[in-house]
JSON list of C-alpha atoms in Angstrom, two decimals:
[
{"chain": "A", "resi": 1, "resn": "MET", "atom": "CA", "xyz": [137.76, 136.34, 185.42]},
{"chain": "A", "resi": 2, "resn": "PRO", "atom": "CA", "xyz": [137.25, 133.24, 183.23]},
{"chain": "A", "resi": 3, "resn": "THR", "atom": "CA", "xyz": [139.22, 130.18, 184.25]},
{"chain": "A", "resi": 4, "resn": "THR", "atom": "CA", "xyz": [141.58, 128.71, 181.64]},
{"chain": "A", "resi": 5, "resn": "PRO", "atom": "CA", "xyz": [141.23, 124.90, 181.54]},
{"chain": "A", "resi": 6, "resn": "LEU", "atom": "CA", "xyz": [144.39, 123.22, 182.82]},
{"chain": "A", "resi": 7, "resn": "THR", "atom": "CA", "xyz": [144.46, 120.72, 179.99]},
{"chain": "A", "resi": 8, "resn": "ASP", "atom": "CA", "xyz": [145.75, 120.38, 176.44]},
{"chain": "A", "resi": 9, "resn": "GLU", "atom": "CA", "xyz": [143.08, 120.88, 173.80]},
{"chain": "A", "resi": 10, "resn": "PRO", "atom": "CA", "xyz": [142.89, 119.89, 170.11]},
{"chain": "A", "resi": 11, "resn": "GLU", "atom": "CA", "xyz": [143.18, 122.77, 167.64]},
{"chain": "A", "resi": 12, "resn": "ALA", "atom": "CA", "xyz": [144.31, 123.07, 164.02]},
{"chain": "A", "resi": 13, "resn": "TRP", "atom": "CA", "xyz": [145.33, 126.33, 162.31]},
{"chain": "A", "resi": 14, "resn": "PRO", "atom": "CA", "xyz": [144.76, 126.84, 158.57]},
{"chain": "A", "resi": 15, "resn": "VAL", "atom": "CA", "xyz": [147.55, 125.53, 156.34]},
{"chain": "A", "resi": 16, "resn": "ALA", "atom": "CA", "xyz": [148.07, 127.71, 153.28]},
{"chain": "A", "resi": 17, "resn": "SER", "atom": "CA", "xyz": [150.60, 125.30, 151.73]},
{"chain": "A", "resi": 18, "resn": "SER", "atom": "CA", "xyz": [152.65, 122.24, 152.61]},
{"chain": "A", "resi": 19, "resn": "THR", "atom": "CA", "xyz": [155.86, 121.02, 150.98]},
{"chain": "A", "resi": 20, "resn": "ASP", "atom": "CA", "xyz": [157.73, 117.76, 151.61]},
{"chain": "A", "resi": 21, "resn": "LEU", "atom": "CA", "xyz": [161.40, 118.44, 152.33]},
{"chain": "A", "resi": 22, "resn": "HIS", "atom": "CA", "xyz": [162.20, 114.76, 152.84]},
{"chain": "A", "resi": 23, "resn": "ARG", "atom": "CA", "xyz": [160.07, 111.65, 152.52]},
{"chain": "A", "resi": 24, "resn": "ASP", "atom": "CA", "xyz": [161.19, 108.11, 151.74]},
{"chain": "A", "resi": 25, "resn": "ASP", "atom": "CA", "xyz": [160.33, 104.55, 152.73]},
{"chain": "A", "resi": 26, "resn": "TRP", "atom": "CA", "xyz": [161.29, 105.17, 156.37]},
{"chain": "A", "resi": 27, "resn": "VAL", "atom": "CA", "xyz": [158.61, 106.09, 158.92]},
{"chain": "A", "resi": 28, "resn": "VAL", "atom": "CA", "xyz": [159.84, 109.63, 159.63]},
{"chain": "A", "resi": 29, "resn": "ALA", "atom": "CA", "xyz": [159.39, 112.55, 157.20]},
{"chain": "A", "resi": 30, "resn": "LEU", "atom": "CA", "xyz": [160.07, 116.30, 157.24]},
{"chain": "A", "resi": 31, "resn": "ARG", "atom": "CA", "xyz": [157.75, 118.86, 155.71]},
{"chain": "A", "resi": 32, "resn": "SER", "atom": "CA", "xyz": [157.46, 122.65, 155.55]},
{"chain": "A", "resi": 33, "resn": "ASP", "atom": "CA", "xyz": [154.01, 124.11, 156.29]},
{"chain": "A", "resi": 34, "resn": "ARG", "atom": "CA", "xyz": [152.92, 127.71, 155.84]},
{"chain": "A", "resi": 35, "resn": "ILE", "atom": "CA", "xyz": [150.21, 128.38, 158.42]},
{"chain": "A", "resi": 36, "resn": "GLN", "atom": "CA", "xyz": [147.97, 131.25, 159.49]},
{"chain": "A", "resi": 37, "resn": "ARG", "atom": "CA", "xyz": [146.32, 132.37, 162.69]},
{"chain": "A", "resi": 38, "resn": "PRO", "atom": "CA", "xyz": [142.58, 131.57, 162.77]},
{"chain": "A", "resi": 39, "resn": "GLY", "atom": "CA", "xyz": [140.55, 134.71, 162.16]},
{"chain": "A", "resi": 40, "resn": "HIS", "atom": "CA", "xyz": [143.58, 136.54, 160.72]},
{"chain": "A", "resi": 41, "resn": "LEU", "atom": "CA", "xyz": [143.70, 135.17, 157.20]},
{"chain": "A", "resi": 42, "resn": "GLU", "atom": "CA", "xyz": [144.67, 138.61, 155.89]},
{"chain": "A", "resi": 43, "resn": "GLU", "atom": "CA", "xyz": [148.09, 138.13, 157.52]},
{"chain": "A", "resi": 44, "resn": "GLU", "atom": "CA", "xyz": [150.99, 136.64, 155.58]},
{"chain": "A", "resi": 45, "resn": "PRO", "atom": "CA", "xyz": [151.32, 132.88, 156.22]},
{"chain": "A", "resi": 46, "resn": "PHE", "atom": "CA", "xyz": [154.42, 131.93, 158.22]},
{"chain": "A", "resi": 47, "resn": "ARG", "atom": "CA", "xyz": [156.58, 128.81, 157.95]},
{"chain": "A", "resi": 48, "resn": "ARG", "atom": "CA", "xyz": [156.80, 125.97, 160.44]},
{"chain": "A", "resi": 49, "resn": "LEU", "atom": "CA", "xyz": [158.81, 122.78, 159.99]},
{"chain": "A", "resi": 50, "resn": "VAL", "atom": "CA", "xyz": [157.07, 119.55, 160.99]},
{"chain": "A", "resi": 51, "resn": "LEU", "atom": "CA", "xyz": [158.85, 116.27, 161.62]},
{"chain": "A", "resi": 52, "resn": "GLU", "atom": "CA", "xyz": [156.25, 113.57, 161.07]},
{"chain": "A", "resi": 53, "resn": "HIS", "atom": "CA", "xyz": [156.80, 110.72, 163.52]},
{"chain": "A", "resi": 54, "resn": "PRO", "atom": "CA", "xyz": [154.73, 107.56, 164.19]},
{"chain": "A", "resi": 55, "resn": "GLY", "atom": "CA", "xyz": [155.29, 107.74, 167.95]},
{"chain": "A", "resi": 56, "resn": "ALA", "atom": "CA", "xyz": [157.35, 105.62, 170.31]},
{"chain": "A", "resi": 57, "resn": "VAL", "atom": "CA", "xyz": [157.27, 103.61, 173.52]},
{"chain": "A", "resi": 58, "resn": "VAL", "atom": "CA", "xyz": [159.64, 103.76, 176.49]},
{"chain": "A", "resi": 59, "resn": "ILE", "atom": "CA", "xyz": [159.82, 100.98, 179.08]},
{"chain": "A", "resi": 60, "resn": "LEU", "atom": "CA", "xyz": [160.94, 101.37, 182.68]},
{"chain": "A", "resi": 61, "resn": "ALA", "atom": "CA", "xyz": [161.62, 97.71, 183.51]},
{"chain": "A", "resi": 62, "resn": "VAL", "atom": "CA", "xyz": [162.07, 97.15, 187.26]},
{"chain": "A", "resi": 63, "resn": "ASP", "atom": "CA", "xyz": [162.92, 93.77, 188.77]},
{"chain": "A", "resi": 64, "resn": "ASP", "atom": "CA", "xyz": [162.06, 92.37, 192.21]},
{"chain": "A", "resi": 65, "resn": "ARG", "atom": "CA", "xyz": [165.28, 93.87, 193.63]},
{"chain": "A", "resi": 66, "resn": "GLU", "atom": "CA", "xyz": [164.23, 97.39, 192.57]},
{"chain": "A", "resi": 67, "resn": "ARG", "atom": "CA", "xyz": [166.81, 97.49, 189.80]},
{"chain": "A", "resi": 68, "resn": "VAL", "atom": "CA", "xyz": [166.15, 99.12, 186.43]},
{"chain": "A", "resi": 69, "resn": "LEU", "atom": "CA", "xyz": [167.26, 97.64, 183.12]},
{"chain": "A", "resi": 70, "resn": "CYS", "atom": "CA", "xyz": [169.31, 100.33, 181.37]},
{"chain": "A", "resi": 71, "resn": "MET", "atom": "CA", "xyz": [171.11, 100.49, 178.06]},
{"chain": "A", "resi": 72, "resn": "ARG", "atom": "CA", "xyz": [174.07, 102.46, 176.86]},
{"chain": "A", "resi": 73, "resn": "GLN", "atom": "CA", "xyz": [173.67, 103.36, 173.19]},
{"chain": "A", "resi": 74, "resn": "TYR", "atom": "CA", "xyz": [175.47, 105.66, 170.74]},
{"chain": "A", "resi": 75, "resn": "ARG", "atom": "CA", "xyz": [173.35, 108.51, 169.33]},
{"chain": "A", "resi": 76, "resn": "HIS", "atom": "CA", "xyz": [174.88, 110.19, 166.32]},
{"chain": "A", "resi": 77, "resn": "ALA", "atom": "CA", "xyz": [172.80, 113.39, 166.43]},
{"chain": "A", "resi": 78, "resn": "VAL", "atom": "CA", "xyz": [174.30, 114.35, 169.80]},
{"chain": "A", "resi": 79, "resn": "GLU", "atom": "CA", "xyz": [177.57, 112.43, 169.36]},
{"chain": "A", "resi": 80, "resn": "ARG", "atom": "CA", "xyz": [177.25, 110.80, 172.75]},
{"chain": "A", "resi": 81, "resn": "ARG", "atom": "CA", "xyz": [176.72, 107.34, 174.18]},
{"chain": "A", "resi": 82, "resn": "LEU", "atom": "CA", "xyz": [173.61, 107.79, 176.32]},
{"chain": "A", "resi": 83, "resn": "VAL", "atom": "CA", "xyz": [172.14, 105.87, 179.23]},
{"chain": "A", "resi": 84, "resn": "GLU", "atom": "CA", "xyz": [168.69, 104.92, 178.00]},
{"chain": "A", "resi": 85, "resn": "LEU", "atom": "CA", "xyz": [165.73, 102.62, 178.65]},
{"chain": "A", "resi": 86, "resn": "PRO", "atom": "CA", "xyz": [164.32, 99.99, 176.28]},
{"chain": "A", "resi": 87, "resn": "ALA", "atom": "CA", "xyz": [162.33, 101.85, 173.64]},
{"chain": "A", "resi": 88, "resn": "GLY", "atom": "CA", "xyz": [161.11, 101.64, 170.07]},
{"chain": "A", "resi": 89, "resn": "LEU", "atom": "CA", "xyz": [158.96, 103.09, 167.31]},
{"chain": "A", "resi": 90, "resn": "CYS", "atom": "CA", "xyz": [155.25, 102.57, 166.87]},
{"chain": "A", "resi": 91, "resn": "ASP", "atom": "CA", "xyz": [155.86, 101.73, 163.22]},
{"chain": "A", "resi": 92, "resn": "VAL", "atom": "CA", "xyz": [152.98, 99.30, 162.61]},
{"chain": "A", "resi": 93, "resn": "ASP", "atom": "CA", "xyz": [149.73, 101.07, 161.71]},
{"chain": "A", "resi": 94, "resn": "GLY", "atom": "CA", "xyz": [147.01, 100.56, 164.30]},
{"chain": "A", "resi": 95, "resn": "GLU", "atom": "CA", "xyz": [149.16, 98.60, 166.75]},
{"chain": "A", "resi": 96, "resn": "ASP", "atom": "CA", "xyz": [148.44, 99.21, 170.43]},
{"chain": "A", "resi": 97, "resn": "PRO", "atom": "CA", "xyz": [151.42, 101.00, 172.05]},
{"chain": "A", "resi": 98, "resn": "LEU", "atom": "CA", "xyz": [151.37, 98.42, 174.86]},
{"chain": "A", "resi": 99, "resn": "GLU", "atom": "CA", "xyz": [151.95, 95.66, 172.32]},
{"chain": "A", "resi": 100, "resn": "VAL", "atom": "CA", "xyz": [154.83, 97.69, 170.87]},
{"chain": "A", "resi": 101, "resn": "ALA", "atom": "CA", "xyz": [156.28, 97.95, 174.38]},
{"chain": "A", "resi": 102, "resn": "ARG", "atom": "CA", "xyz": [155.99, 94.19, 174.89]},
{"chain": "A", "resi": 103, "resn": "ARG", "atom": "CA", "xyz": [157.78, 93.55, 171.60]},
{"chain": "A", "resi": 104, "resn": "GLU", "atom": "CA", "xyz": [160.56, 96.07, 172.27]},
{"chain": "A", "resi": 105, "resn": "LEU", "atom": "CA", "xyz": [161.25, 94.69, 175.75]},
{"chain": "A", "resi": 106, "resn": "LEU", "atom": "CA", "xyz": [161.50, 91.21, 174.26]},
{"chain": "A", "resi": 107, "resn": "GLU", "atom": "CA", "xyz": [163.70, 92.20, 171.32]},
{"chain": "A", "resi": 108, "resn": "GLU", "atom": "CA", "xyz": [166.03, 94.59, 173.12]},
{"chain": "A", "resi": 109, "resn": "ALA", "atom": "CA", "xyz": [166.25, 92.95, 176.55]},
{"chain": "A", "resi": 110, "resn": "GLU", "atom": "CA", "xyz": [165.05, 89.36, 176.06]},
{"chain": "A", "resi": 111, "resn": "LEU", "atom": "CA", "xyz": [162.51, 89.92, 178.82]},
{"chain": "A", "resi": 112, "resn": "GLU", "atom": "CA", "xyz": [158.78, 89.58, 179.32]},
{"chain": "A", "resi": 113, "resn": "ALA", "atom": "CA", "xyz": [156.74, 91.33, 182.01]},
{"chain": "A", "resi": 114, "resn": "GLY", "atom": "CA", "xyz": [153.71, 90.03, 183.86]},
{"chain": "A", "resi": 115, "resn": "GLU", "atom": "CA", "xyz": [152.64, 93.50, 185.04]},
{"chain": "A", "resi": 116, "resn": "TRP", "atom": "CA", "xyz": [152.37, 96.66, 182.93]},
{"chain": "A", "resi": 117, "resn": "THR", "atom": "CA", "xyz": [151.43, 100.17, 184.08]},
{"chain": "A", "resi": 118, "resn": "HIS", "atom": "CA", "xyz": [150.93, 103.08, 181.70]},
{"chain": "A", "resi": 119, "resn": "LEU", "atom": "CA", "xyz": [152.75, 106.05, 183.26]},
{"chain": "A", "resi": 120, "resn": "THR", "atom": "CA", "xyz": [151.91, 108.78, 180.76]},
{"chain": "A", "resi": 121, "resn": "SER", "atom": "CA", "xyz": [152.07, 109.82, 177.10]},
{"chain": "A", "resi": 122, "resn": "THR", "atom": "CA", "xyz": [153.96, 112.99, 176.19]},
{"chain": "A", "resi": 123, "resn": "TYR", "atom": "CA", "xyz": [154.93, 114.93, 173.07]},
{"chain": "A", "resi": 124, "resn": "SER", "atom": "CA", "xyz": [158.72, 114.85, 172.86]},
{"chain": "A", "resi": 125, "resn": "SER", "atom": "CA", "xyz": [159.23, 118.17, 171.03]},
{"chain": "A", "resi": 126, "resn": "PRO", "atom": "CA", "xyz": [155.88, 119.70, 169.97]},
{"chain": "A", "resi": 127, "resn": "GLY", "atom": "CA", "xyz": [157.48, 122.82, 168.53]},
{"chain": "A", "resi": 128, "resn": "LEU", "atom": "CA", "xyz": [158.89, 120.65, 165.75]},
{"chain": "A", "resi": 129, "resn": "SER", "atom": "CA", "xyz": [157.51, 117.12, 165.83]},
{"chain": "A", "resi": 130, "resn": "ASN", "atom": "CA", "xyz": [154.21, 115.29, 166.33]},
{"chain": "A", "resi": 131, "resn": "GLU", "atom": "CA", "xyz": [156.00, 112.39, 168.07]},
{"chain": "A", "resi": 132, "resn": "LEU", "atom": "CA", "xyz": [153.93, 111.02, 170.96]},
{"chain": "A", "resi": 133, "resn": "MET", "atom": "CA", "xyz": [155.91, 108.92, 173.45]},
{"chain": "A", "resi": 134, "resn": "HIS", "atom": "CA", "xyz": [154.10, 106.32, 175.58]},
{"chain": "A", "resi": 135, "resn": "PHE", "atom": "CA", "xyz": [155.76, 105.47, 178.89]},
{"chain": "A", "resi": 136, "resn": "TYR", "atom": "CA", "xyz": [155.25, 102.13, 180.66]},
{"chain": "A", "resi": 137, "resn": "LEU", "atom": "CA", "xyz": [156.42, 100.60, 183.91]},
{"chain": "A", "resi": 138, "resn": "ALA", "atom": "CA", "xyz": [157.10, 96.88, 183.49]},
{"chain": "A", "resi": 139, "resn": "ARG", "atom": "CA", "xyz": [157.31, 94.55, 186.50]},
{"chain": "A", "resi": 140, "resn": "ASP", "atom": "CA", "xyz": [157.25, 90.81, 187.21]},
{"chain": "A", "resi": 141, "resn": "LEU", "atom": "CA", "xyz": [160.09, 90.33, 184.74]},
{"chain": "A", "resi": 142, "resn": "ARG", "atom": "CA", "xyz": [161.22, 86.99, 183.38]},
{"chain": "A", "resi": 143, "resn": "PRO", "atom": "CA", "xyz": [163.73, 85.90, 180.72]},
{"chain": "A", "resi": 144, "resn": "ALA", "atom": "CA", "xyz": [162.30, 85.18, 177.27]},
{"chain": "A", "resi": 145, "resn": "ASP", "atom": "CA", "xyz": [163.48, 84.11, 173.84]},
{"chain": "A", "resi": 146, "resn": "ARG", "atom": "CA", "xyz": [163.42, 86.91, 171.28]},
{"chain": "A", "resi": 147, "resn": "GLY", "atom": "CA", "xyz": [163.35, 84.42, 168.43]},
{"chain": "A", "resi": 148, "resn": "ASP", "atom": "CA", "xyz": [165.03, 85.33, 165.16]},
{"chain": "A", "resi": 149, "resn": "PHE", "atom": "CA", "xyz": [165.37, 89.06, 165.93]},
{"chain": "A", "resi": 150, "resn": "VAL", "atom": "CA", "xyz": [168.96, 90.22, 165.31]},
{"chain": "A", "resi": 151, "resn": "PRO", "atom": "CA", "xyz": [170.09, 93.67, 166.57]},
{"chain": "A", "resi": 152, "resn": "GLU", "atom": "CA", "xyz": [171.57, 95.90, 163.85]},
{"chain": "A", "resi": 153, "resn": "HIS", "atom": "CA", "xyz": [173.47, 99.18, 163.56]},
{"chain": "A", "resi": 154, "resn": "GLU", "atom": "CA", "xyz": [173.65, 101.05, 166.91]},
{"chain": "A", "resi": 155, "resn": "GLU", "atom": "CA", "xyz": [171.63, 98.33, 168.64]},
{"chain": "A", "resi": 156, "resn": "ALA", "atom": "CA", "xyz": [174.28, 95.77, 167.71]},
{"chain": "A", "resi": 157, "resn": "ASP", "atom": "CA", "xyz": [176.77, 97.78, 169.79]},
{"chain": "A", "resi": 158, "resn": "MET", "atom": "CA", "xyz": [174.39, 98.42, 172.69]},
{"chain": "A", "resi": 159, "resn": "GLU", "atom": "CA", "xyz": [175.34, 97.53, 176.26]},
{"chain": "A", "resi": 160, "resn": "THR", "atom": "CA", "xyz": [172.67, 96.45, 178.78]},
{"chain": "A", "resi": 161, "resn": "PHE", "atom": "CA", "xyz": [173.06, 96.61, 182.55]},
{"chain": "A", "resi": 162, "resn": "TRP", "atom": "CA", "xyz": [171.04, 96.76, 185.78]},
{"chain": "A", "resi": 163, "resn": "VAL", "atom": "CA", "xyz": [171.02, 99.84, 188.04]},
{"chain": "A", "resi": 164, "resn": "PRO", "atom": "CA", "xyz": [169.45, 100.23, 191.51]},
{"chain": "A", "resi": 165, "resn": "TYR", "atom": "CA", "xyz": [166.44, 102.48, 191.05]},
{"chain": "A", "resi": 166, "resn": "ALA", "atom": "CA", "xyz": [167.60, 104.95, 193.70]},
{"chain": "A", "resi": 167, "resn": "ASP", "atom": "CA", "xyz": [170.99, 105.28, 191.99]},
{"chain": "A", "resi": 168, "resn": "LEU", "atom": "CA", "xyz": [169.25, 106.05, 188.71]},
{"chain": "A", "resi": 169, "resn": "VAL", "atom": "CA", "xyz": [167.15, 108.76, 190.39]},
{"chain": "A", "resi": 170, "resn": "THR", "atom": "CA", "xyz": [170.33, 110.29, 191.83]},
{"chain": "A", "resi": 171, "resn": "ALA", "atom": "CA", "xyz": [172.06, 110.24, 188.44]},
{"chain": "A", "resi": 172, "resn": "VAL", "atom": "CA", "xyz": [169.07, 111.99, 186.85]},
{"chain": "A", "resi": 173, "resn": "LEU", "atom": "CA", "xyz": [168.92, 114.67, 189.55]},
{"chain": "A", "resi": 174, "resn": "ASP", "atom": "CA", "xyz": [172.68, 115.20, 189.33]},
{"chain": "A", "resi": 175, "resn": "GLY", "atom": "CA", "xyz": [172.44, 115.82, 185.59]},
{"chain": "A", "resi": 176, "resn": "ARG", "atom": "CA", "xyz": [174.59, 112.84, 184.68]},
{"chain": "A", "resi": 177, "resn": "ILE", "atom": "CA", "xyz": [171.83, 111.43, 182.47]},
{"chain": "A", "resi": 178, "resn": "GLY", "atom": "CA", "xyz": [170.53, 113.65, 179.70]},
{"chain": "A", "resi": 179, "resn": "ASP", "atom": "CA", "xyz": [168.11, 111.39, 177.82]},
{"chain": "A", "resi": 180, "resn": "ALA", "atom": "CA", "xyz": [164.68, 112.99, 178.32]},
{"chain": "A", "resi": 181, "resn": "PRO", "atom": "CA", "xyz": [162.69, 109.72, 178.26]},
{"chain": "A", "resi": 182, "resn": "VAL", "atom": "CA", "xyz": [164.81, 108.34, 181.11]},
{"chain": "A", "resi": 183, "resn": "VAL", "atom": "CA", "xyz": [164.23, 111.51, 183.14]},
{"chain": "A", "resi": 184, "resn": "VAL", "atom": "CA", "xyz": [160.46, 111.47, 182.53]},
{"chain": "A", "resi": 185, "resn": "ALA", "atom": "CA", "xyz": [160.00, 107.76, 183.28]},
{"chain": "A", "resi": 186, "resn": "VAL", "atom": "CA", "xyz": [162.18, 107.66, 186.38]},
{"chain": "A", "resi": 187, "resn": "LEU", "atom": "CA", "xyz": [160.84, 110.79, 188.07]},
{"chain": "A", "resi": 188, "resn": "LEU", "atom": "CA", "xyz": [157.21, 110.10, 187.19]},
{"chain": "A", "resi": 189, "resn": "ALA", "atom": "CA", "xyz": [157.35, 106.57, 188.58]},
{"chain": "A", "resi": 190, "resn": "GLN", "atom": "CA", "xyz": [158.97, 107.92, 191.73]},
{"chain": "A", "resi": 191, "resn": "ALA", "atom": "CA", "xyz": [156.42, 110.72, 192.12]},
{"chain": "A", "resi": 192, "resn": "ARG", "atom": "CA", "xyz": [153.58, 108.21, 191.82]},
{"chain": "A", "resi": 193, "resn": "GLY", "atom": "CA", "xyz": [155.23, 105.87, 194.32]},
{"chain": "A", "resi": 194, "resn": "LEU", "atom": "CA", "xyz": [155.38, 103.03, 191.80]},
{"chain": "A", "resi": 195, "resn": "ALA", "atom": "CA", "xyz": [159.08, 102.19, 191.96]},
{"chain": "A", "resi": 196, "resn": "GLY", "atom": "CA", "xyz": [162.23, 102.51, 194.01]},
{"chain": "A", "resi": 197, "resn": "SER", "atom": "CA", "xyz": [163.08, 104.36, 197.15]},
{"chain": "A", "resi": 198, "resn": "THR", "atom": "CA", "xyz": [165.23, 107.32, 198.06]},
{"chain": "A", "resi": 199, "resn": "THR", "atom": "CA", "xyz": [167.92, 105.14, 199.59]},
{"chain": "A", "resi": 200, "resn": "SER", "atom": "CA", "xyz": [170.79, 104.18, 197.28]},
{"chain": "A", "resi": 201, "resn": "GLY", "atom": "CA", "xyz": [171.22, 100.47, 196.76]},
{"chain": "A", "resi": 202, "resn": "GLY", "atom": "CA", "xyz": [174.20, 98.32, 195.82]}
]
């Protein structure tokens, strides 16, 4: 029996037509594609919606006391104020995601990190969007001046706070935190032994 490779592989199915449903000067757009199975072009094309997204970074910032910098931010789509991590869009063409992460940590948290570890990159919702999220662990934190950056909209109402890493793991496992990037970053760092412990801190 042939062995199926345990890895994602690039593949593109024929697109019979593509129509923009929404596109403006923002970085995210929505289009409707009619696609076909390769080798079955006699079949009727079927529709798939695609949310074009430039990608994003998520930063798990852990200090020397094994505390994680968290944020509480309102998200209109789910009508909830979520516990999140510093994050942002990769909205500058060609910019290295690590540089995006450095900028977002500075702008959102007024912090710089002397040590960066790439945890993983994952597609957030591949059935609908091409968004690729890059996860980083940031350590050796120090205060920094974010310059003339001024938070706006939801960010202007955002609360920042520090949480013991073990408490954050417990909150994730208990289902009290529903933001997928937090879940991915926290559990992956724990599984790789890069942050925290299993003992709750104060």
